[in-house]
Short mmCIF file of C-alpha atoms and ligand atoms in Angstrom, two decimals:
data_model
loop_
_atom_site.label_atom_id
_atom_site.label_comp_id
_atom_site.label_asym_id
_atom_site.label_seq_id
_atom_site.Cartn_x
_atom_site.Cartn_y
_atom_site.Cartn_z
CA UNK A 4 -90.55 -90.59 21.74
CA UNK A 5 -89.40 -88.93 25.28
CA UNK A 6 -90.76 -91.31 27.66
CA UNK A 7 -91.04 -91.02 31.25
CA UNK A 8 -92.93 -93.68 33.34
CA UNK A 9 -94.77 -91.66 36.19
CA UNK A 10 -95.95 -93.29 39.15
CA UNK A 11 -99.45 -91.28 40.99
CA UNK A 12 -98.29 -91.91 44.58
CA UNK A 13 -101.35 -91.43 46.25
CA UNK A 14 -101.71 -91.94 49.77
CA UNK A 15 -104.61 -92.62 52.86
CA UNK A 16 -105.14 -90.64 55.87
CA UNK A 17 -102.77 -89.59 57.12
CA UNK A 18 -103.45 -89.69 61.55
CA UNK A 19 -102.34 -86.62 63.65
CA UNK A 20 -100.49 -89.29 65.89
CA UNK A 21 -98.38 -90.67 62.77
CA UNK A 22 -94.93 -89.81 62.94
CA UNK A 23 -93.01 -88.37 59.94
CA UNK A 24 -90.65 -91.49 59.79
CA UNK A 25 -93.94 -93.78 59.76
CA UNK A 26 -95.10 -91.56 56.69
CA UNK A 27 -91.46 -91.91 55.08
CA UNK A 28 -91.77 -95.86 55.64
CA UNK A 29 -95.19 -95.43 53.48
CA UNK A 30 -94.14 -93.04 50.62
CA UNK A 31 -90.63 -95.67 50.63
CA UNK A 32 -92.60 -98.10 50.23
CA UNK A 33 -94.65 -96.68 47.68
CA UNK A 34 -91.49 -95.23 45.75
CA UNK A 35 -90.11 -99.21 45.35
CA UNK A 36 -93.21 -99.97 43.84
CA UNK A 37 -93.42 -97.72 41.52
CA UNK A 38 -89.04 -98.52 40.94
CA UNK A 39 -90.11 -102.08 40.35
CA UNK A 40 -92.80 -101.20 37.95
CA UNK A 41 -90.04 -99.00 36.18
CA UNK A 42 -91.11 -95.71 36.83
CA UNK A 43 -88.93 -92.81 36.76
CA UNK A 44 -90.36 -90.24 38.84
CA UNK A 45 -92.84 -91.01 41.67
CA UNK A 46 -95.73 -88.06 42.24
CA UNK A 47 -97.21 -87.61 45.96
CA UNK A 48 -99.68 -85.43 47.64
CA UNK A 49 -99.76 -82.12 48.84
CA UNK A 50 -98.64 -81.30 52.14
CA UNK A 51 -98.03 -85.34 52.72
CA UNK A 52 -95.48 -85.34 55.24
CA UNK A 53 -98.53 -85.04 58.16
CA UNK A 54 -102.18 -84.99 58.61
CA UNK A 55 -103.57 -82.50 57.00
CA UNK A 56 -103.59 -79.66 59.65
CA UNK A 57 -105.66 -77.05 57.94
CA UNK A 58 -108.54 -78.51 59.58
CA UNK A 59 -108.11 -77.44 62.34
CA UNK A 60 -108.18 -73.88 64.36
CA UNK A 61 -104.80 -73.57 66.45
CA UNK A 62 -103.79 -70.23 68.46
CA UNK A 63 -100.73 -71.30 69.98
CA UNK A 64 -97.69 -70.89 67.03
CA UNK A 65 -95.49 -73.75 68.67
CA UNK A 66 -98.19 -76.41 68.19
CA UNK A 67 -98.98 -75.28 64.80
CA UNK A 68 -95.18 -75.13 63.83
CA UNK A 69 -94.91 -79.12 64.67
CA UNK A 70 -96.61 -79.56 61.15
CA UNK A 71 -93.68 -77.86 59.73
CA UNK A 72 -90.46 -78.39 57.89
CA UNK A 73 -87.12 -76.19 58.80
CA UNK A 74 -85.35 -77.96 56.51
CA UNK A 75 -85.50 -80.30 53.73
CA UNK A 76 -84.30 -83.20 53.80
CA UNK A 77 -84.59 -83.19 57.37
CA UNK A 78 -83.25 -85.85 59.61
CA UNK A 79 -86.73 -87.80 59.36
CA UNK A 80 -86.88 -87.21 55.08
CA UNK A 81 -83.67 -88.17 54.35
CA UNK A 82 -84.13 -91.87 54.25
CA UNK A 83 -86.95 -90.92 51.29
CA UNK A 84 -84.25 -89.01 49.45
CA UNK A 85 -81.28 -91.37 50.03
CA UNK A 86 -83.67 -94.05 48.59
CA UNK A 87 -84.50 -92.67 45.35
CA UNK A 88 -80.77 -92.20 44.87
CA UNK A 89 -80.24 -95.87 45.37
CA UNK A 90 -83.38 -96.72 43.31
CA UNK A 91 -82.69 -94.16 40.61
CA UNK A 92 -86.17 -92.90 40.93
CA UNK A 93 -87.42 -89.19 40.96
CA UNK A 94 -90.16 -87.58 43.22
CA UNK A 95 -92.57 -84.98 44.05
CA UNK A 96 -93.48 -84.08 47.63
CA UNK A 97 -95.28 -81.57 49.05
CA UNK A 98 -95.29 -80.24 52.88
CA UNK A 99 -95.46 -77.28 55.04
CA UNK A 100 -92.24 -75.01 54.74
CA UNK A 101 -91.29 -73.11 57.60
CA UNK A 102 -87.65 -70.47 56.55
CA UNK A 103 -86.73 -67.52 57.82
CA UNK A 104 -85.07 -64.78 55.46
CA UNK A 105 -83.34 -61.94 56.65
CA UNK A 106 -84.84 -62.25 59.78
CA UNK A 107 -88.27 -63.08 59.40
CA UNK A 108 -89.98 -66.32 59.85
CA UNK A 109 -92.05 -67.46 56.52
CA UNK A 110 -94.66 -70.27 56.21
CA UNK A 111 -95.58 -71.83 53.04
CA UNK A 112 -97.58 -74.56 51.62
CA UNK A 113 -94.58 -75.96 48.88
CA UNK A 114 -93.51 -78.86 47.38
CA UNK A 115 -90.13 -80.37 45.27
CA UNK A 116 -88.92 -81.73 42.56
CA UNK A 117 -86.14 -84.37 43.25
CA UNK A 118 -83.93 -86.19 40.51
CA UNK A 119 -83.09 -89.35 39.86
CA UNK A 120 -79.68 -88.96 42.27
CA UNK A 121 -82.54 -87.42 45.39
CA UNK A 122 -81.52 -83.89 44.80
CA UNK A 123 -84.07 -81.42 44.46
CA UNK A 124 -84.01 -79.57 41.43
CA UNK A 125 -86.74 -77.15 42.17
CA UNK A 126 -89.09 -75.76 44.58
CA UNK A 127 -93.14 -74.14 44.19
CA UNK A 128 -94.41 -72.54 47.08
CA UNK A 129 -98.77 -72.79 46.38
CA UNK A 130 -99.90 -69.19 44.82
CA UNK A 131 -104.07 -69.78 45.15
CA UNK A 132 -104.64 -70.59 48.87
CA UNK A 133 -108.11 -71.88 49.86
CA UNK A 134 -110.20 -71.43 52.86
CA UNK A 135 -110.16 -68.26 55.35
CA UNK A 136 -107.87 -66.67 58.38
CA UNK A 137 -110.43 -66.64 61.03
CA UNK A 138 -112.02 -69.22 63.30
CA UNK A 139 -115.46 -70.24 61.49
CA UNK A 140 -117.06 -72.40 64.11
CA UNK A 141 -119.96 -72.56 61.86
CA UNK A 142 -118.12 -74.92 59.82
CA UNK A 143 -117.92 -79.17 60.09
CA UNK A 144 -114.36 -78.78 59.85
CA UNK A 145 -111.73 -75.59 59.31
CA UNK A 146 -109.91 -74.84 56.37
CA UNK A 147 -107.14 -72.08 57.52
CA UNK A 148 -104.59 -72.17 54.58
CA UNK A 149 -104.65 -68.33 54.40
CA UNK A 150 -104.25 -67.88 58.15
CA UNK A 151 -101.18 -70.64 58.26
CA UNK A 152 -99.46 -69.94 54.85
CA UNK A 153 -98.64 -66.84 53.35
CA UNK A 154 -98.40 -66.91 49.15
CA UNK A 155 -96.36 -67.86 46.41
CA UNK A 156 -94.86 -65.73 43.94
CA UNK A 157 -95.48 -67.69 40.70
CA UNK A 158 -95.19 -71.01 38.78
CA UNK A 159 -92.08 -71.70 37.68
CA UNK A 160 -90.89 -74.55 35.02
CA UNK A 161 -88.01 -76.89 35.53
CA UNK A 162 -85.86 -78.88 32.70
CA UNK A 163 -85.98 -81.90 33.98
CA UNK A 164 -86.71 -85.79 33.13
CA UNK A 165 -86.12 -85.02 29.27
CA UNK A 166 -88.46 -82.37 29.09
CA UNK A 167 -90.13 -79.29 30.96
CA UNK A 168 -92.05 -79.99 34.23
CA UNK A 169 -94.23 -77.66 35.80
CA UNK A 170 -95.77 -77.67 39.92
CA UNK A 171 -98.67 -77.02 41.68
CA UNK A 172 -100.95 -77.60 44.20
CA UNK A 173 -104.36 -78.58 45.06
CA UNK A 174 -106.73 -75.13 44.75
CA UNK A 175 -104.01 -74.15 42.39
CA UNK A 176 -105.57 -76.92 39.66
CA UNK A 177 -108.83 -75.15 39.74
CA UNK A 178 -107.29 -72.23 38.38
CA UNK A 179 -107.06 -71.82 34.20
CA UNK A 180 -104.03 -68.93 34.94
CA UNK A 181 -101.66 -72.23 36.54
CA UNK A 182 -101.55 -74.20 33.31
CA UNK A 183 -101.53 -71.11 31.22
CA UNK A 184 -98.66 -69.43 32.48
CA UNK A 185 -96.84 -72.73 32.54
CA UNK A 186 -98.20 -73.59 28.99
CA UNK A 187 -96.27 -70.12 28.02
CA UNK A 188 -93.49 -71.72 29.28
CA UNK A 189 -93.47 -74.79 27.30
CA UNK A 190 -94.90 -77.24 29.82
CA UNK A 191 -95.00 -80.67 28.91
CA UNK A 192 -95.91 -82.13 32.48
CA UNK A 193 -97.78 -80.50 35.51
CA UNK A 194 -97.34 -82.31 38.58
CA UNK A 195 -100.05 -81.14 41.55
CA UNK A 196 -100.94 -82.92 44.81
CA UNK A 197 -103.99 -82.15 46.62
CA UNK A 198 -106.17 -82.76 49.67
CA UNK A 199 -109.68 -82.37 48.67
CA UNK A 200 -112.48 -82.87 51.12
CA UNK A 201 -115.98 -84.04 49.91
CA UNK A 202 -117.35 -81.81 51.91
CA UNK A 203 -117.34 -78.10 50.89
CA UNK A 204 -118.52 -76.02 53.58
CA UNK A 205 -119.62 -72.47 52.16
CA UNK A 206 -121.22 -74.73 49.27
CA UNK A 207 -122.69 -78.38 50.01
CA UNK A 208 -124.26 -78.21 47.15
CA UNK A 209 -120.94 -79.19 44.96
CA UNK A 210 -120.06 -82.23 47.35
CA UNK A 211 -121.30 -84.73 44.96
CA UNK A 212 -119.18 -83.37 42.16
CA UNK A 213 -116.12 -82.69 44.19
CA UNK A 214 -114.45 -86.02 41.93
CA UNK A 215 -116.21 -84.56 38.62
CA UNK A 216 -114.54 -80.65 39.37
CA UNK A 217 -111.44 -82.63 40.27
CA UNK A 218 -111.38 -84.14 36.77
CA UNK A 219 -112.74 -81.71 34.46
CA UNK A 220 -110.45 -78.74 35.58
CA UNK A 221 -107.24 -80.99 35.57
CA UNK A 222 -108.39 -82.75 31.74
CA UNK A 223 -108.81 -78.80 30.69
CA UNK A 224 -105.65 -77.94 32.06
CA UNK A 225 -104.00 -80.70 30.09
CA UNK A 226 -105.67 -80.14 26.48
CA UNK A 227 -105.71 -76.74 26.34
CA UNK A 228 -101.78 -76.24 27.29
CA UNK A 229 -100.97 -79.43 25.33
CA UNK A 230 -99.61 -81.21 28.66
CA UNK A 231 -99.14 -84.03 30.72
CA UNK A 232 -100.83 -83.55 34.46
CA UNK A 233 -99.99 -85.68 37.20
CA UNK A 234 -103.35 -85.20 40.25
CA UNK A 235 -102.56 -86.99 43.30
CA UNK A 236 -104.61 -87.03 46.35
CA UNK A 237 -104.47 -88.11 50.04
CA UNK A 238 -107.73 -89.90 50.32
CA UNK A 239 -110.17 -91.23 52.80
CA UNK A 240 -110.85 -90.71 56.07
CA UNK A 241 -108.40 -88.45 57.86
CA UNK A 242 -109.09 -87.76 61.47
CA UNK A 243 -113.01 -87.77 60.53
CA UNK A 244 -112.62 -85.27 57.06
CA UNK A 245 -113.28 -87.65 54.00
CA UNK A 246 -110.77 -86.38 51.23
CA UNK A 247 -111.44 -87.18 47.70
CA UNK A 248 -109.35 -89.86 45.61
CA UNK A 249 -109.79 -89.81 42.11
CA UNK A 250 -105.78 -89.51 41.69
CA UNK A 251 -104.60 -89.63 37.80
CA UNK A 252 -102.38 -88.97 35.17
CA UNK A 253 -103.87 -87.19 32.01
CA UNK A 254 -102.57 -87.32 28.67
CA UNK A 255 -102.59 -83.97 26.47
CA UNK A 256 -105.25 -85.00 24.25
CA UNK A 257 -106.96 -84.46 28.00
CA UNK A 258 -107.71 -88.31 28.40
CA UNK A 259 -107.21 -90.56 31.32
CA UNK A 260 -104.21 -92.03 31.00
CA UNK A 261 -104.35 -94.14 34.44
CA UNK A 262 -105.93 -93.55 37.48
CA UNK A 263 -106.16 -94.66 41.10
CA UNK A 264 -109.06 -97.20 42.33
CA UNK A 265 -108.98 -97.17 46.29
CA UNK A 266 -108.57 -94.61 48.91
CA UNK A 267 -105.68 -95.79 50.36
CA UNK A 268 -101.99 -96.12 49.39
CA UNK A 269 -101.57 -96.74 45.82
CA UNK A 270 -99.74 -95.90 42.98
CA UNK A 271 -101.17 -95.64 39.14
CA UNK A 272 -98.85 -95.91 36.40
CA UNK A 273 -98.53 -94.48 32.88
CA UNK A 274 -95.99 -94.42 30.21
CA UNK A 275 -95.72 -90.73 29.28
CA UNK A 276 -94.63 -89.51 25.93
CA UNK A 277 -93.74 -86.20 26.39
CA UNK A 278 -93.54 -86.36 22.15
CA UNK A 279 -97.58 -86.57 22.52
CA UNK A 280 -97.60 -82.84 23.41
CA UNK A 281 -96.21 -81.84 20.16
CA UNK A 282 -98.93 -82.19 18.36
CA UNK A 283 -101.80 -79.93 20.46
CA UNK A 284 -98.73 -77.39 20.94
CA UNK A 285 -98.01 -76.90 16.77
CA UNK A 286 -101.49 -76.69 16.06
CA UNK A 287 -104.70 -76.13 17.97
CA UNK A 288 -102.75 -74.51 20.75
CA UNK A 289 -100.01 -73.19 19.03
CA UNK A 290 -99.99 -69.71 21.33
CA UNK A 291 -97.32 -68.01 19.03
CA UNK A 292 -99.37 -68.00 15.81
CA UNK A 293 -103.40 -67.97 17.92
CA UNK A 294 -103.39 -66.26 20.86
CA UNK A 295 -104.42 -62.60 21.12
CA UNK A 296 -103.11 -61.49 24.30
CA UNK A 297 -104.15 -57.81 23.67
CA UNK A 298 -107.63 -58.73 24.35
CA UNK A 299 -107.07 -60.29 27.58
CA UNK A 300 -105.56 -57.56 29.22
CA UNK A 301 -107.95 -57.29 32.05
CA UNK A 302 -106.48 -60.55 33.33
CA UNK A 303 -103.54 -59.18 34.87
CA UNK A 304 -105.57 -55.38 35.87
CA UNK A 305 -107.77 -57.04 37.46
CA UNK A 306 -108.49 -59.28 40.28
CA UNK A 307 -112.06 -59.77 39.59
CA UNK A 308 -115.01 -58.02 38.41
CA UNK A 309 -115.40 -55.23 41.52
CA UNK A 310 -111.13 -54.52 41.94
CA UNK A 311 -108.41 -53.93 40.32
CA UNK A 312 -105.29 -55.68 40.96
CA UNK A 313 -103.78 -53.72 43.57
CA UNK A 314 -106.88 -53.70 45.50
CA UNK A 315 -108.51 -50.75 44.69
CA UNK A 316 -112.36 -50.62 43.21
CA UNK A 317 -112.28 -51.10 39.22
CA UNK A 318 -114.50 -48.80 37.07
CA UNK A 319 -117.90 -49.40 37.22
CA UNK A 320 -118.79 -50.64 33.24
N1 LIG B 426 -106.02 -78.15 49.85
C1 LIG B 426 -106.81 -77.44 49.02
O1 LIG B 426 -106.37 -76.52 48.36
N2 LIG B 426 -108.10 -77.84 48.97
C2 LIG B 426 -109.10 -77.14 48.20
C3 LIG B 426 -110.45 -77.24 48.85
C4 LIG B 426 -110.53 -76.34 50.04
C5 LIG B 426 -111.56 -76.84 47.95
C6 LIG B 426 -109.19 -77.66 46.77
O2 LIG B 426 -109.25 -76.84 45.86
O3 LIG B 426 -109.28 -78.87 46.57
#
């Protein structure tokens, strides 16, 4: 057995007012729960360092930079990270990543993997952005990911807790490609945070199986890569937007392991055997001796049924 007890560190709304040290005091005190329960590695939500700002159309770049991080830790995060080296506790965390490389401010929706000493081992910056770059006052509420963030370049793998732990985030779960090019790495646990209204805008009709989708693509994900995944939301009410819960931790065989039962701050708890994967990766999925990549080759030429990759139209069949 390779165990590692996981903590879901799911959180409530998060208010525009709240501070970043309030939200540290929550996620601390969420991280010595899931210490005293014996976890070792505590998972949060995406971008859960602030409200989630998204929501909301902004023109001027000063107020919209406020939601972001210029470094990390900062002065506000580093309580978070000096506790989980006293604790002896790992985390996830996502927020909004503000860096500037030769020359040239970049903004990114990422998160991080820290050990059990609070150094991060690795960072994912989200590849499948949601939502749209213009104002859409038709909508309840904005979702302007692609006008804030710019993309990432991939999903990498880190060695890490006795085994190989993948990261994502939110839209990115809904995607088969994330647990497939991680799978092809050997992934034994996906870790994803996500903020997940009810509401879906361009298509009310799926509202009422936003927690189903939220299941089914993350159970999927799990089986069919032979992998641990780790969903965890912030939930409820956030400055009038209600966000799904549903936070949980999935076993490879693609059942429920544990999952959250409020909307608020919690934490769900499983005992993961990263051993269990073994068994889906040697047989069912065992992608060296099954797979048949040269059929899938229009996966990577194209983007989707009318273009190509690069943009340009595909060949009408
Ligand atoms: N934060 C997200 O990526 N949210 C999307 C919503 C817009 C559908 C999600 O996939 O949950």
């Amino acid at each position: 057995m390779r165990l590692v007890n996981v903590a879901a560190g799911q959180l409530g709304p998060i208010a525009r007012s709240e501070t970043r040290s309030e939200v540290v005091a929550r996620l601390s005190g969420l991280m010595r729960q899931a210490r005293e329960s014996g976890c070792d590695l505590i998972v949060y939500p995406e971008l859960a360092l602030t409200t989630f700002f998204p929501r909301w159309y902004m023109e001027d770049q000063a107020e919209i930079d406020r939601f972001f991080e210029r470094e990390m830790p900062g002065p506000e995060t580093q309580p978070l990270f000096a506790l989980a080296g006293e604790l002896g506790i790992g985390f996830y965390l996502g927020y909004a990543e503000l860096t500037v490389e030769d020359g040239l401010v970049h903004r990114y929706n990422s998160s991080i993997l820290v050990d059990k000493r609070g150094a991060i081992l690795a960072k994912y910056r989200k590849v499948h952005l949601p939502g749209h770059a213009q104002h859409e006052p038709w909508r309840k509420f904005q979702h302007l990911e692609k006008r804030y963030f710019e993309p990432g370049a991939g999903f990498g793998v880190a060695e890490a807790f006795g085994g190989v732990i993948g990261m994502a985030i939110c839209n990115d779960r809904r995607w088969s490609e994330t647990y497939r090019v991680m799978g092809l790495q050997g992934v034994e646990m996906v870790l994803i945070g996500y903020n997940t209204p009810v509401h879906n805008p361009p298509a009310p009709e799926h509202d009422d199986l936003s927690l189903f989708h939220n299941q089914l693509v993350m159970q999927a994900g799990a089986y069919q890569n032979g992998t641990w995944v780790i969903g965890v939301a912030k939930a409820g009410v956030e400055e009038g937007v209600d966000q799904i819960g549903g936070s949980c931790i999935i076993a490879p065989s693609g059942e429920v392991a544990a999952a959250c039962i409020t909307k608020g701050d919690e934490i769900a708890l499983a005992r993961c055997d990263l051993d269990l994967c073994n068994s889906y990766k040697s047989t069912t999925f065992n992608f060296d001796v099954h797979r048949q990549p040269q059929a899938y080759r229009l996966i990577v030429e194209r983007k989707g049924r009318n273009l190509m990759a690069d943009g340009t139209a595909a060949p009408s069949a």
